[in-house]
Amino acid sequence: MTNAVVTVSDTVLGYGSSQILSITRGLADLVGGDHLIFQPFVPQRKYVDLSKEGYRVETITSFEHPWTWIGRMQYLRRVARAINESRPDVLILPNYNMIPIIDLLSYRPKKIIHVALEDLDQFGESKVAQKIVRKIKQQVGKIDIWVFPEQNRAMNDCNQLGIPYDRICFLYNVSQDGKPALPAKERNGKIIYAGSVDFDRTVAHFFHAPDVAREAIDVFGGFGGSPELRENFITATRAPENKIRYFGEISAGELGRQLPAYCYSLVYWFPQTWALRNAAPNKFFQAIASGVPVIAAPHPQCVSLIERYGCGIALKDWEYTTFLEGLESAFSRIGTAEYQKMVDGCRKAFAEELNWETQFSKLTTLFQGNGK
């Protein structure tokens, strides 16, 4: 088989952004060809071998760090040379930062798909950012399908870029695999937080507060933000009177194996930007698929789904007191009929809507009907 589908990832795979893998293989199966995913070499990220799961991934190095502008262009030029040689029919670009590769191609793929895992907020409002947005806007006509994980973010970006609405697909960041839900008595009685431990944008700066540090919370993820807050957090996790613990960064596969044993999964970004307020967290859907109720900040998508299915606890605001009350309420429900109702809500949500087959069918319909 030929490489019918090629994806150009902006990040190392096997941690978050599992939909990059799922969409790539799903479309390759749909068109009856093979796939290849390019990913950058990122020094601080350990390589995850995905070949055992059937994915073909090639890591491309750059002289500069691939998250800098120079390093990113070095990465894109090297990938473009490989794509021009193999000439795949379908090209998937899962971030606005990958769109410049279109101008480096010597041919026109039959389908170009942008998966908007990050929105335009990432560029800020500087003159340089405005120039980047203008360049992206010039490429809009060349992109056949735009996949968005969240409706508010989609509308914001579409209005800025002039994206035709008939090219948009809303696809939740769902997990591909569901797991049997464990009874409460077989769980570990803890809350899991798995994601960025960023002290400026996430709930992490609450973790070192004495009342929170005494709660049974296991934290997984890479650090970011203030060094002082980081040190305070590490100190809190080592104090014998505290129950909060930090276990570092783990792969998505390992998280999937550990997640079902937890009583709740915590999903929380501070609303510093439009994108963070309207977050569409992978970890939310991964928890639902594992039968683990979610404690979520009031992100509109999370609130809507929790209210629809009763699959967790939606906090009313981003205040510390509300967060602490939410933790206490969550722990008090473990083992009760109310807790089991939330678990049942997770199973119902996954069975009816928040599963890969249901979500991918929306992309399949648009892909087959969007023709050139």
mmCIF file of C-alpha atoms in Angstrom:
data_model
loop_
_atom_site.group_PDB
_atom_site.id
_atom_site.type_symbol
_atom_site.label_atom_id
_atom_site.label_comp_id
_atom_site.label_asym_id
_atom_site.label_seq_id
_atom_site.Cartn_x
_atom_site.Cartn_y
_atom_site.Cartn_z
ATOM 1 C CA MET A 1 0.000 0.000 0.000
ATOM 2 C CA THR A 2 1.059 3.588 -0.547
ATOM 3 C CA ASN A 3 1.093 6.308 2.102
ATOM 4 C CA ALA A 4 -2.381 7.504 1.218
ATOM 5 C CA VAL A 5 -2.606 9.618 4.379
ATOM 6 C CA VAL A 6 0.214 11.676 5.881
ATOM 7 C CA THR A 7 -0.041 13.721 9.071
ATOM 8 C CA VAL A 8 2.390 16.432 10.137
ATOM 9 C CA SER A 9 2.281 16.627 13.930
ATOM 10 C CA ASP A 10 3.649 19.604 15.847
ATOM 11 C CA THR A 11 4.246 17.568 18.996
ATOM 12 C CA VAL A 12 5.644 14.237 20.154
ATOM 13 C CA LEU A 13 2.879 11.646 20.061
ATOM 14 C CA GLY A 14 1.925 9.174 22.745
ATOM 15 C CA TYR A 15 1.138 11.669 25.518
ATOM 16 C CA GLY A 16 -1.827 13.898 24.701
ATOM 17 C CA SER A 17 -3.616 14.709 21.428
ATOM 18 C CA SER A 18 -4.623 11.092 20.816
ATOM 19 C CA GLN A 19 -7.071 12.256 18.146
ATOM 20 C CA ILE A 20 -4.102 12.886 15.831
ATOM 21 C CA LEU A 21 -3.497 9.146 15.798
ATOM 22 C CA SER A 22 -7.158 8.193 15.611
ATOM 23 C CA ILE A 23 -8.032 10.532 12.742
ATOM 24 C CA THR A 24 -4.951 9.508 10.763
ATOM 25 C CA ARG A 25 -5.613 5.797 10.952
ATOM 26 C CA GLY A 26 -9.358 6.249 10.557
ATOM 27 C CA LEU A 27 -8.950 8.110 7.276
ATOM 28 C CA ALA A 28 -6.285 5.678 6.036
ATOM 29 C CA ASP A 29 -8.707 2.812 6.606
ATOM 30 C CA LEU A 30 -11.458 4.791 4.899
ATOM 31 C CA VAL A 31 -9.475 5.403 1.697
ATOM 32 C CA GLY A 32 -7.845 1.976 1.735
ATOM 33 C CA GLY A 33 -4.204 2.992 2.014
ATOM 34 C CA ASP A 34 -1.361 3.173 4.483
ATOM 35 C CA HIS A 35 -0.478 6.106 6.706
ATOM 36 C CA LEU A 36 2.613 7.907 7.985
ATOM 37 C CA ILE A 37 2.852 10.455 10.770
ATOM 38 C CA PHE A 38 5.751 12.887 11.058
ATOM 39 C CA GLN A 39 6.603 14.235 14.488
ATOM 40 C CA PRO A 40 9.372 16.612 15.622
ATOM 41 C CA PHE A 41 12.215 15.614 17.902
ATOM 42 C CA VAL A 42 11.563 17.527 21.145
ATOM 43 C CA PRO A 43 14.489 17.275 23.596
ATOM 44 C CA GLN A 44 12.397 17.287 26.780
ATOM 45 C CA ARG A 45 9.929 14.655 25.553
ATOM 46 C CA LYS A 46 10.741 10.945 25.739
ATOM 47 C CA TYR A 47 10.027 9.030 22.541
ATOM 48 C CA VAL A 48 7.014 6.680 22.730
ATOM 49 C CA ASP A 49 7.092 3.597 20.494
ATOM 50 C CA LEU A 50 3.665 3.484 18.834
ATOM 51 C CA SER A 51 4.522 0.764 16.307
ATOM 52 C CA LYS A 52 3.096 -1.877 18.657
ATOM 53 C CA GLU A 53 -0.268 -0.162 18.270
ATOM 54 C CA GLY A 54 -0.010 -0.217 14.485
ATOM 55 C CA TYR A 55 1.056 3.393 13.892
ATOM 56 C CA ARG A 56 3.823 4.397 11.512
ATOM 57 C CA VAL A 57 5.638 7.392 12.971
ATOM 58 C CA GLU A 58 8.817 9.069 11.730
ATOM 59 C CA THR A 59 10.698 11.516 13.955
ATOM 60 C CA ILE A 60 12.351 14.478 12.231
ATOM 61 C CA THR A 61 15.143 16.468 13.858
ATOM 62 C CA SER A 62 15.844 20.183 13.469
ATOM 63 C CA PHE A 63 18.893 22.269 14.402
ATOM 64 C CA GLU A 64 16.826 24.642 16.505
ATOM 65 C CA HIS A 65 14.091 23.660 18.949
ATOM 66 C CA PRO A 66 10.976 22.763 16.899
ATOM 67 C CA TRP A 67 8.769 25.013 19.031
ATOM 68 C CA THR A 68 10.727 28.097 17.932
ATOM 69 C CA TRP A 69 9.857 29.772 14.650
ATOM 70 C CA ILE A 70 13.215 28.872 13.060
ATOM 71 C CA GLY A 71 13.144 25.298 14.324
ATOM 72 C CA ARG A 72 9.565 24.830 13.163
ATOM 73 C CA MET A 73 10.406 25.960 9.626
ATOM 74 C CA GLN A 74 13.427 23.640 9.562
ATOM 75 C CA TYR A 75 11.133 20.798 10.566
ATOM 76 C CA LEU A 76 8.486 21.716 7.974
ATOM 77 C CA ARG A 77 11.018 21.974 5.140
ATOM 78 C CA ARG A 78 12.393 18.518 5.879
ATOM 79 C CA VAL A 79 8.921 17.036 6.101
ATOM 80 C CA ALA A 80 7.853 18.805 2.895
ATOM 81 C CA ARG A 81 10.693 17.144 0.971
ATOM 82 C CA ALA A 82 9.504 13.720 2.116
ATOM 83 C CA ILE A 83 5.867 14.517 1.278
ATOM 84 C CA ASN A 84 6.795 15.774 -2.194
ATOM 85 C CA GLU A 85 8.477 12.435 -2.857
ATOM 86 C CA SER A 86 5.615 10.203 -1.677
ATOM 87 C CA ARG A 87 2.748 12.521 -2.777
ATOM 88 C CA PRO A 88 0.000 11.256 -0.448
ATOM 89 C CA ASP A 89 -3.636 11.841 -1.366
ATOM 90 C CA VAL A 90 -4.623 13.151 2.076
ATOM 91 C CA LEU A 91 -2.622 15.591 4.201
ATOM 92 C CA ILE A 92 -3.591 16.226 7.833
ATOM 93 C CA LEU A 93 -2.274 19.295 9.666
ATOM 94 C CA PRO A 94 -3.203 19.227 13.392
ATOM 95 C CA ASN A 95 -2.264 22.781 14.329
ATOM 96 C CA TYR A 96 -2.261 26.219 12.716
ATOM 97 C CA ASN A 97 1.534 26.179 13.054
ATOM 98 C CA MET A 98 1.710 23.390 10.485
ATOM 99 C CA ILE A 99 -0.254 25.223 7.769
ATOM 100 C CA PRO A 100 2.840 26.956 6.246
ATOM 101 C CA ILE A 101 3.903 23.578 4.845
ATOM 102 C CA ILE A 102 1.236 23.967 2.140
ATOM 103 C CA ASP A 103 3.405 26.544 0.352
ATOM 104 C CA LEU A 104 6.366 24.137 0.449
ATOM 105 C CA LEU A 105 4.581 21.406 -1.506
ATOM 106 C CA SER A 106 5.236 20.809 -5.187
ATOM 107 C CA TYR A 107 1.800 19.272 -5.758
ATOM 108 C CA ARG A 108 -1.791 19.573 -4.500
ATOM 109 C CA PRO A 109 -3.080 16.719 -2.292
ATOM 110 C CA LYS A 110 -6.628 15.619 -3.054
ATOM 111 C CA LYS A 111 -7.663 16.540 0.496
ATOM 112 C CA ILE A 112 -6.038 18.830 3.031
ATOM 113 C CA ILE A 113 -7.514 18.634 6.530
ATOM 114 C CA HIS A 114 -6.767 20.972 9.388
ATOM 115 C CA VAL A 115 -7.459 19.638 12.890
ATOM 116 C CA ALA A 116 -7.651 22.743 15.087
ATOM 117 C CA LEU A 117 -6.343 21.340 18.363
ATOM 118 C CA GLU A 118 -5.133 24.846 19.248
ATOM 119 C CA ASP A 119 -6.978 28.000 18.269
ATOM 120 C CA LEU A 120 -5.781 31.385 17.032
ATOM 121 C CA ASP A 121 -5.291 32.681 20.589
ATOM 122 C CA GLN A 122 -1.912 30.953 20.653
ATOM 123 C CA PHE A 123 -0.421 33.708 18.486
ATOM 124 C CA GLY A 124 -1.410 36.605 20.732
ATOM 125 C CA GLU A 125 -2.196 40.104 19.473
ATOM 126 C CA SER A 126 1.192 41.509 18.431
ATOM 127 C CA LYS A 127 1.997 42.762 14.934
ATOM 128 C CA VAL A 128 3.892 39.546 14.282
ATOM 129 C CA ALA A 129 0.822 37.578 15.364
ATOM 130 C CA GLN A 130 -1.399 39.582 13.042
ATOM 131 C CA LYS A 131 0.971 38.810 10.175
ATOM 132 C CA ILE A 132 0.812 35.092 10.980
ATOM 133 C CA VAL A 133 -2.984 35.166 11.012
ATOM 134 C CA ARG A 134 -3.037 36.986 7.648
ATOM 135 C CA LYS A 135 -0.808 34.280 6.151
ATOM 136 C CA ILE A 136 -3.087 31.550 7.504
ATOM 137 C CA LYS A 137 -6.082 33.364 6.074
ATOM 138 C CA GLN A 138 -4.460 33.228 2.634
ATOM 139 C CA GLN A 139 -4.425 29.420 2.876
ATOM 140 C CA VAL A 140 -8.083 28.996 3.828
ATOM 141 C CA GLY A 141 -9.197 28.236 0.293
ATOM 142 C CA LYS A 142 -6.676 25.396 0.006
ATOM 143 C CA ILE A 143 -7.977 23.511 3.048
ATOM 144 C CA ASP A 144 -10.888 21.188 2.347
ATOM 145 C CA ILE A 145 -12.015 20.259 5.862
ATOM 146 C CA TRP A 146 -11.606 22.015 9.216
ATOM 147 C CA VAL A 147 -12.050 19.807 12.277
ATOM 148 C CA PHE A 148 -12.828 21.631 15.535
ATOM 149 C CA PRO A 149 -13.232 20.030 18.985
ATOM 150 C CA GLU A 150 -15.294 22.873 20.471
ATOM 151 C CA GLN A 151 -18.066 24.991 18.974
ATOM 152 C CA ASN A 152 -17.242 28.375 20.515
ATOM 153 C CA ARG A 153 -13.621 28.146 19.420
ATOM 154 C CA ALA A 154 -14.741 27.119 15.949
ATOM 155 C CA MET A 155 -17.029 30.132 15.559
ATOM 156 C CA ASN A 156 -14.319 32.508 16.774
ATOM 157 C CA ASP A 157 -11.710 31.165 14.347
ATOM 158 C CA CYS A 158 -14.102 30.882 11.438
ATOM 159 C CA ASN A 159 -15.174 34.497 11.818
ATOM 160 C CA GLN A 160 -11.560 35.677 11.924
ATOM 161 C CA LEU A 161 -10.391 33.599 8.970
ATOM 162 C CA GLY A 162 -13.507 33.491 6.821
ATOM 163 C CA ILE A 163 -13.746 29.689 6.833
ATOM 164 C CA PRO A 164 -16.824 28.427 4.932
ATOM 165 C CA TYR A 165 -19.213 26.792 7.367
ATOM 166 C CA ASP A 166 -19.845 23.866 5.029
ATOM 167 C CA ARG A 167 -16.221 22.778 5.498
ATOM 168 C CA ILE A 168 -16.451 22.528 9.294
ATOM 169 C CA CYS A 169 -16.714 19.330 11.310
ATOM 170 C CA PHE A 170 -17.304 19.369 15.090
ATOM 171 C CA LEU A 171 -15.595 16.345 16.594
ATOM 172 C CA TYR A 172 -15.234 15.929 20.370
ATOM 173 C CA ASN A 173 -11.759 14.952 21.596
ATOM 174 C CA VAL A 174 -13.076 11.530 22.544
ATOM 175 C CA SER A 175 -11.029 8.534 23.588
ATOM 176 C CA GLN A 176 -10.934 5.642 21.140
ATOM 177 C CA ASP A 177 -11.174 2.867 23.713
ATOM 178 C CA GLY A 178 -13.767 2.378 26.421
ATOM 179 C CA LYS A 179 -12.975 0.399 29.559
ATOM 180 C CA PRO A 180 -15.191 -1.453 32.064
ATOM 181 C CA ALA A 181 -16.121 0.758 35.005
ATOM 182 C CA LEU A 182 -14.829 -0.547 38.336
ATOM 183 C CA PRO A 183 -17.147 -0.607 41.374
ATOM 184 C CA ALA A 184 -16.362 2.170 43.868
ATOM 185 C CA LYS A 185 -15.109 -0.358 46.441
ATOM 186 C CA GLU A 186 -12.433 -1.563 44.004
ATOM 187 C CA ARG A 187 -11.104 1.943 43.348
ATOM 188 C CA ASN A 188 -8.305 3.643 45.246
ATOM 189 C CA GLY A 189 -10.353 6.465 46.801
ATOM 190 C CA LYS A 190 -8.291 9.145 45.050
ATOM 191 C CA ILE A 191 -8.613 11.950 42.498
ATOM 192 C CA ILE A 192 -6.263 11.961 39.531
ATOM 193 C CA TYR A 193 -4.994 15.094 37.808
ATOM 194 C CA ALA A 194 -3.164 14.274 34.567
ATOM 195 C CA GLY A 195 -2.029 17.095 32.323
ATOM 196 C CA SER A 196 0.072 20.234 32.315
ATOM 197 C CA VAL A 197 1.257 21.182 35.802
ATOM 198 C CA ASP A 198 1.320 24.829 34.822
ATOM 199 C CA PHE A 199 1.205 27.302 37.683
ATOM 200 C CA ASP A 200 -0.021 30.158 35.528
ATOM 201 C CA ARG A 201 -2.785 28.495 33.528
ATOM 202 C CA THR A 202 -3.943 25.389 35.409
ATOM 203 C CA VAL A 203 -5.169 24.417 38.856
ATOM 204 C CA ALA A 204 -1.588 23.556 39.894
ATOM 205 C CA HIS A 205 -1.088 26.660 42.005
ATOM 206 C CA PHE A 206 -3.930 25.443 44.268
ATOM 207 C CA PHE A 207 -2.143 22.168 44.959
ATOM 208 C CA HIS A 208 0.316 23.510 47.514
ATOM 209 C CA ALA A 209 -2.424 25.148 49.614
ATOM 210 C CA PRO A 210 -2.582 23.224 52.925
ATOM 211 C CA ASP A 211 -6.283 22.307 52.642
ATOM 212 C CA VAL A 212 -5.803 20.929 49.122
ATOM 213 C CA ALA A 213 -2.455 19.238 49.806
ATOM 214 C CA ARG A 214 -4.126 17.150 52.515
ATOM 215 C CA GLU A 215 -6.531 15.645 49.955
ATOM 216 C CA ALA A 216 -5.806 12.337 48.189
ATOM 217 C CA ILE A 217 -4.811 13.664 44.756
ATOM 218 C CA ASP A 218 -2.293 11.988 42.439
ATOM 219 C CA VAL A 219 -0.705 14.407 39.965
ATOM 220 C CA PHE A 220 0.843 13.426 36.617
ATOM 221 C CA GLY A 221 2.317 15.818 34.058
ATOM 222 C CA GLY A 222 5.152 18.119 33.033
ATOM 223 C CA PHE A 223 5.932 21.336 34.897
ATOM 224 C CA GLY A 224 5.479 24.902 33.709
ATOM 225 C CA GLY A 225 5.132 28.354 35.227
ATOM 226 C CA SER A 226 6.699 29.998 38.283
ATOM 227 C CA PRO A 227 9.768 28.211 39.781
ATOM 228 C CA GLU A 228 8.741 29.403 43.246
ATOM 229 C CA LEU A 229 5.290 27.843 42.988
ATOM 230 C CA ARG A 230 6.830 24.685 41.612
ATOM 231 C CA GLU A 231 9.116 24.409 44.636
ATOM 232 C CA ASN A 232 6.194 25.021 46.988
ATOM 233 C CA PHE A 233 4.257 22.266 45.257
ATOM 234 C CA ILE A 234 7.145 19.776 45.453
ATOM 235 C CA THR A 235 7.530 20.593 49.154
ATOM 236 C CA ALA A 236 3.824 19.965 49.724
ATOM 237 C CA THR A 237 3.957 16.570 48.016
ATOM 238 C CA ARG A 238 6.827 15.482 50.266
ATOM 239 C CA ALA A 239 5.309 16.564 53.571
ATOM 240 C CA PRO A 240 4.253 13.531 55.657
ATOM 241 C CA GLU A 241 0.989 15.183 56.755
ATOM 242 C CA ASN A 242 -0.142 15.613 53.139
ATOM 243 C CA LYS A 243 -1.748 13.093 50.781
ATOM 244 C CA ILE A 244 -1.141 14.850 47.469
ATOM 245 C CA ARG A 245 1.566 13.126 45.422
ATOM 246 C CA TYR A 246 3.420 13.929 42.186
ATOM 247 C CA PHE A 247 4.469 11.106 39.840
ATOM 248 C CA GLY A 248 5.925 12.940 36.835
ATOM 249 C CA GLU A 249 4.879 12.645 33.213
ATOM 250 C CA ILE A 250 3.559 9.364 31.813
ATOM 251 C CA SER A 251 2.437 8.216 28.386
ATOM 252 C CA ALA A 252 -1.196 8.168 27.324
ATOM 253 C CA GLY A 253 -1.077 4.375 27.287
ATOM 254 C CA GLU A 254 0.132 4.157 30.881
ATOM 255 C CA LEU A 255 -2.446 6.739 31.946
ATOM 256 C CA GLY A 256 -5.143 4.635 30.315
ATOM 257 C CA ARG A 257 -4.054 1.611 32.332
ATOM 258 C CA GLN A 258 -4.074 3.477 35.663
ATOM 259 C CA LEU A 259 -7.091 5.745 35.183
ATOM 260 C CA PRO A 260 -9.957 3.256 35.880
ATOM 261 C CA ALA A 261 -8.719 2.738 39.445
ATOM 262 C CA TYR A 262 -9.409 6.363 40.407
ATOM 263 C CA CYS A 263 -12.668 7.744 41.785
ATOM 264 C CA TYR A 264 -12.511 11.062 39.915
ATOM 265 C CA SER A 265 -10.503 12.843 37.255
ATOM 266 C CA LEU A 266 -9.831 16.565 37.694
ATOM 267 C CA VAL A 267 -10.005 18.768 34.558
ATOM 268 C CA TYR A 268 -9.208 22.422 35.101
ATOM 269 C CA TRP A 269 -7.757 25.331 33.119
ATOM 270 C CA PHE A 270 -7.959 28.960 34.176
ATOM 271 C CA PRO A 271 -9.873 31.155 31.674
ATOM 272 C CA GLN A 272 -6.945 33.422 30.801
ATOM 273 C CA THR A 273 -7.720 33.222 27.094
ATOM 274 C CA TRP A 274 -10.693 32.433 24.888
ATOM 275 C CA ALA A 275 -9.162 29.043 24.144
ATOM 276 C CA LEU A 276 -8.645 28.115 27.802
ATOM 277 C CA ARG A 277 -12.139 29.210 28.820
ATOM 278 C CA ASN A 278 -13.543 27.103 25.984
ATOM 279 C CA ALA A 279 -11.242 24.155 26.572
ATOM 280 C CA ALA A 280 -12.014 20.749 25.067
ATOM 281 C CA PRO A 281 -9.795 18.569 27.282
ATOM 282 C CA ASN A 282 -8.748 15.118 26.088
ATOM 283 C CA LYS A 283 -8.528 14.015 29.721
ATOM 284 C CA PHE A 284 -12.242 14.759 30.199
ATOM 285 C CA PHE A 285 -13.231 12.281 27.498
ATOM 286 C CA GLN A 286 -10.615 9.710 28.494
ATOM 287 C CA ALA A 287 -12.054 9.689 32.016
ATOM 288 C CA ILE A 288 -15.613 9.285 30.721
ATOM 289 C CA ALA A 289 -14.498 6.338 28.567
ATOM 290 C CA SER A 290 -13.010 4.699 31.679
ATOM 291 C CA GLY A 291 -16.130 5.193 33.783
ATOM 292 C CA VAL A 292 -14.409 7.791 35.972
ATOM 293 C CA PRO A 293 -16.573 10.815 36.882
ATOM 294 C CA VAL A 294 -15.016 14.203 36.186
ATOM 295 C CA ILE A 295 -14.575 17.217 38.445
ATOM 296 C CA ALA A 296 -14.447 20.056 35.911
ATOM 297 C CA ALA A 297 -13.931 23.792 35.946
ATOM 298 C CA PRO A 298 -16.848 25.637 34.285
ATOM 299 C CA HIS A 299 -15.645 25.188 30.704
ATOM 300 C CA PRO A 300 -18.834 25.395 28.577
ATOM 301 C CA GLN A 301 -18.328 22.063 26.826
ATOM 302 C CA CYS A 302 -17.604 20.208 30.077
ATOM 303 C CA VAL A 303 -20.563 21.799 31.853
ATOM 304 C CA SER A 304 -22.910 20.975 28.977
ATOM 305 C CA LEU A 305 -21.924 17.297 28.889
ATOM 306 C CA ILE A 306 -21.968 16.881 32.675
ATOM 307 C CA GLU A 307 -25.450 18.394 32.808
ATOM 308 C CA ARG A 308 -26.618 16.216 29.911
ATOM 309 C CA TYR A 309 -25.353 12.899 31.271
ATOM 310 C CA GLY A 310 -24.737 13.471 34.993
ATOM 311 C CA CYS A 311 -21.191 12.135 34.545
ATOM 312 C CA GLY A 312 -19.404 14.316 37.075
ATOM 313 C CA ILE A 313 -19.294 17.534 39.052
ATOM 314 C CA ALA A 314 -19.192 20.920 37.284
ATOM 315 C CA LEU A 315 -17.780 23.718 39.443
ATOM 316 C CA LYS A 316 -19.703 26.994 39.290
ATOM 317 C CA ASP A 317 -16.637 29.274 39.024
ATOM 318 C CA TRP A 318 -12.832 29.374 39.192
ATOM 319 C CA GLU A 319 -12.552 30.543 42.812
ATOM 320 C CA TYR A 320 -10.369 28.666 45.299
ATOM 321 C CA THR A 321 -13.185 28.224 47.822
ATOM 322 C CA THR A 322 -15.394 26.706 45.125
ATOM 323 C CA PHE A 323 -12.599 24.338 44.132
ATOM 324 C CA LEU A 324 -12.047 23.205 47.717
ATOM 325 C CA GLU A 325 -15.778 22.722 48.292
ATOM 326 C CA GLY A 326 -15.920 20.686 45.073
ATOM 327 C CA LEU A 327 -13.161 18.355 46.311
ATOM 328 C CA GLU A 328 -14.857 17.853 49.657
ATOM 329 C CA SER A 329 -18.217 17.181 48.017
ATOM 330 C CA ALA A 330 -16.634 14.696 45.598
ATOM 331 C CA PHE A 331 -14.950 12.676 48.332
ATOM 332 C CA SER A 332 -18.146 12.608 50.402
ATOM 333 C CA ARG A 333 -20.061 10.947 47.563
ATOM 334 C CA ILE A 334 -17.719 7.986 47.024
ATOM 335 C CA GLY A 335 -19.549 4.728 47.681
ATOM 336 C CA THR A 336 -23.000 6.321 47.653
ATOM 337 C CA ALA A 337 -25.876 5.859 45.224
ATOM 338 C CA GLU A 338 -25.164 9.371 43.955
ATOM 339 C CA TYR A 339 -21.614 8.341 43.039
ATOM 340 C CA GLN A 340 -22.854 5.247 41.208
ATOM 341 C CA LYS A 341 -25.261 7.463 39.286
ATOM 342 C CA MET A 342 -22.304 9.508 38.026
ATOM 343 C CA VAL A 343 -20.490 6.339 36.959
ATOM 344 C CA ASP A 344 -23.626 5.211 35.137
ATOM 345 C CA GLY A 345 -23.726 8.635 33.485
ATOM 346 C CA CYS A 346 -20.200 8.070 32.180
ATOM 347 C CA ARG A 347 -21.218 4.762 30.630
ATOM 348 C CA LYS A 348 -24.341 6.278 29.075
ATOM 349 C CA ALA A 349 -22.376 9.230 27.657
ATOM 350 C CA PHE A 350 -19.773 6.936 26.128
ATOM 351 C CA ALA A 351 -22.315 4.528 24.678
ATOM 352 C CA GLU A 352 -24.572 7.175 23.162
ATOM 353 C CA GLU A 353 -22.274 9.951 21.987
ATOM 354 C CA LEU A 354 -18.762 10.262 23.391
ATOM 355 C CA ASN A 355 -17.244 7.321 21.543
ATOM 356 C CA TRP A 356 -14.924 7.286 18.559
ATOM 357 C CA GLU A 357 -17.282 5.567 16.114
ATOM 358 C CA THR A 358 -20.027 8.157 16.619
ATOM 359 C CA GLN A 359 -17.686 11.111 16.380
ATOM 360 C CA PHE A 360 -15.620 9.849 13.442
ATOM 361 C CA SER A 361 -18.790 9.183 11.434
ATOM 362 C CA LYS A 362 -19.302 12.968 11.277
ATOM 363 C CA LEU A 363 -15.876 13.414 9.681
ATOM 364 C CA THR A 364 -16.500 10.481 7.343
ATOM 365 C CA THR A 365 -19.710 12.072 6.089
ATOM 366 C CA LEU A 366 -18.018 15.388 5.357
ATOM 367 C CA PHE A 367 -14.941 13.722 3.829
ATOM 368 C CA GLN A 368 -16.991 11.653 1.409
ATOM 369 C CA GLY A 369 -19.308 14.504 0.530
ATOM 370 C CA ASN A 370 -16.625 17.182 0.211
ATOM 371 C CA GLY A 371 -15.265 16.540 -3.171
ATOM 372 C CA LYS A 372 -12.706 17.583 -5.574
#
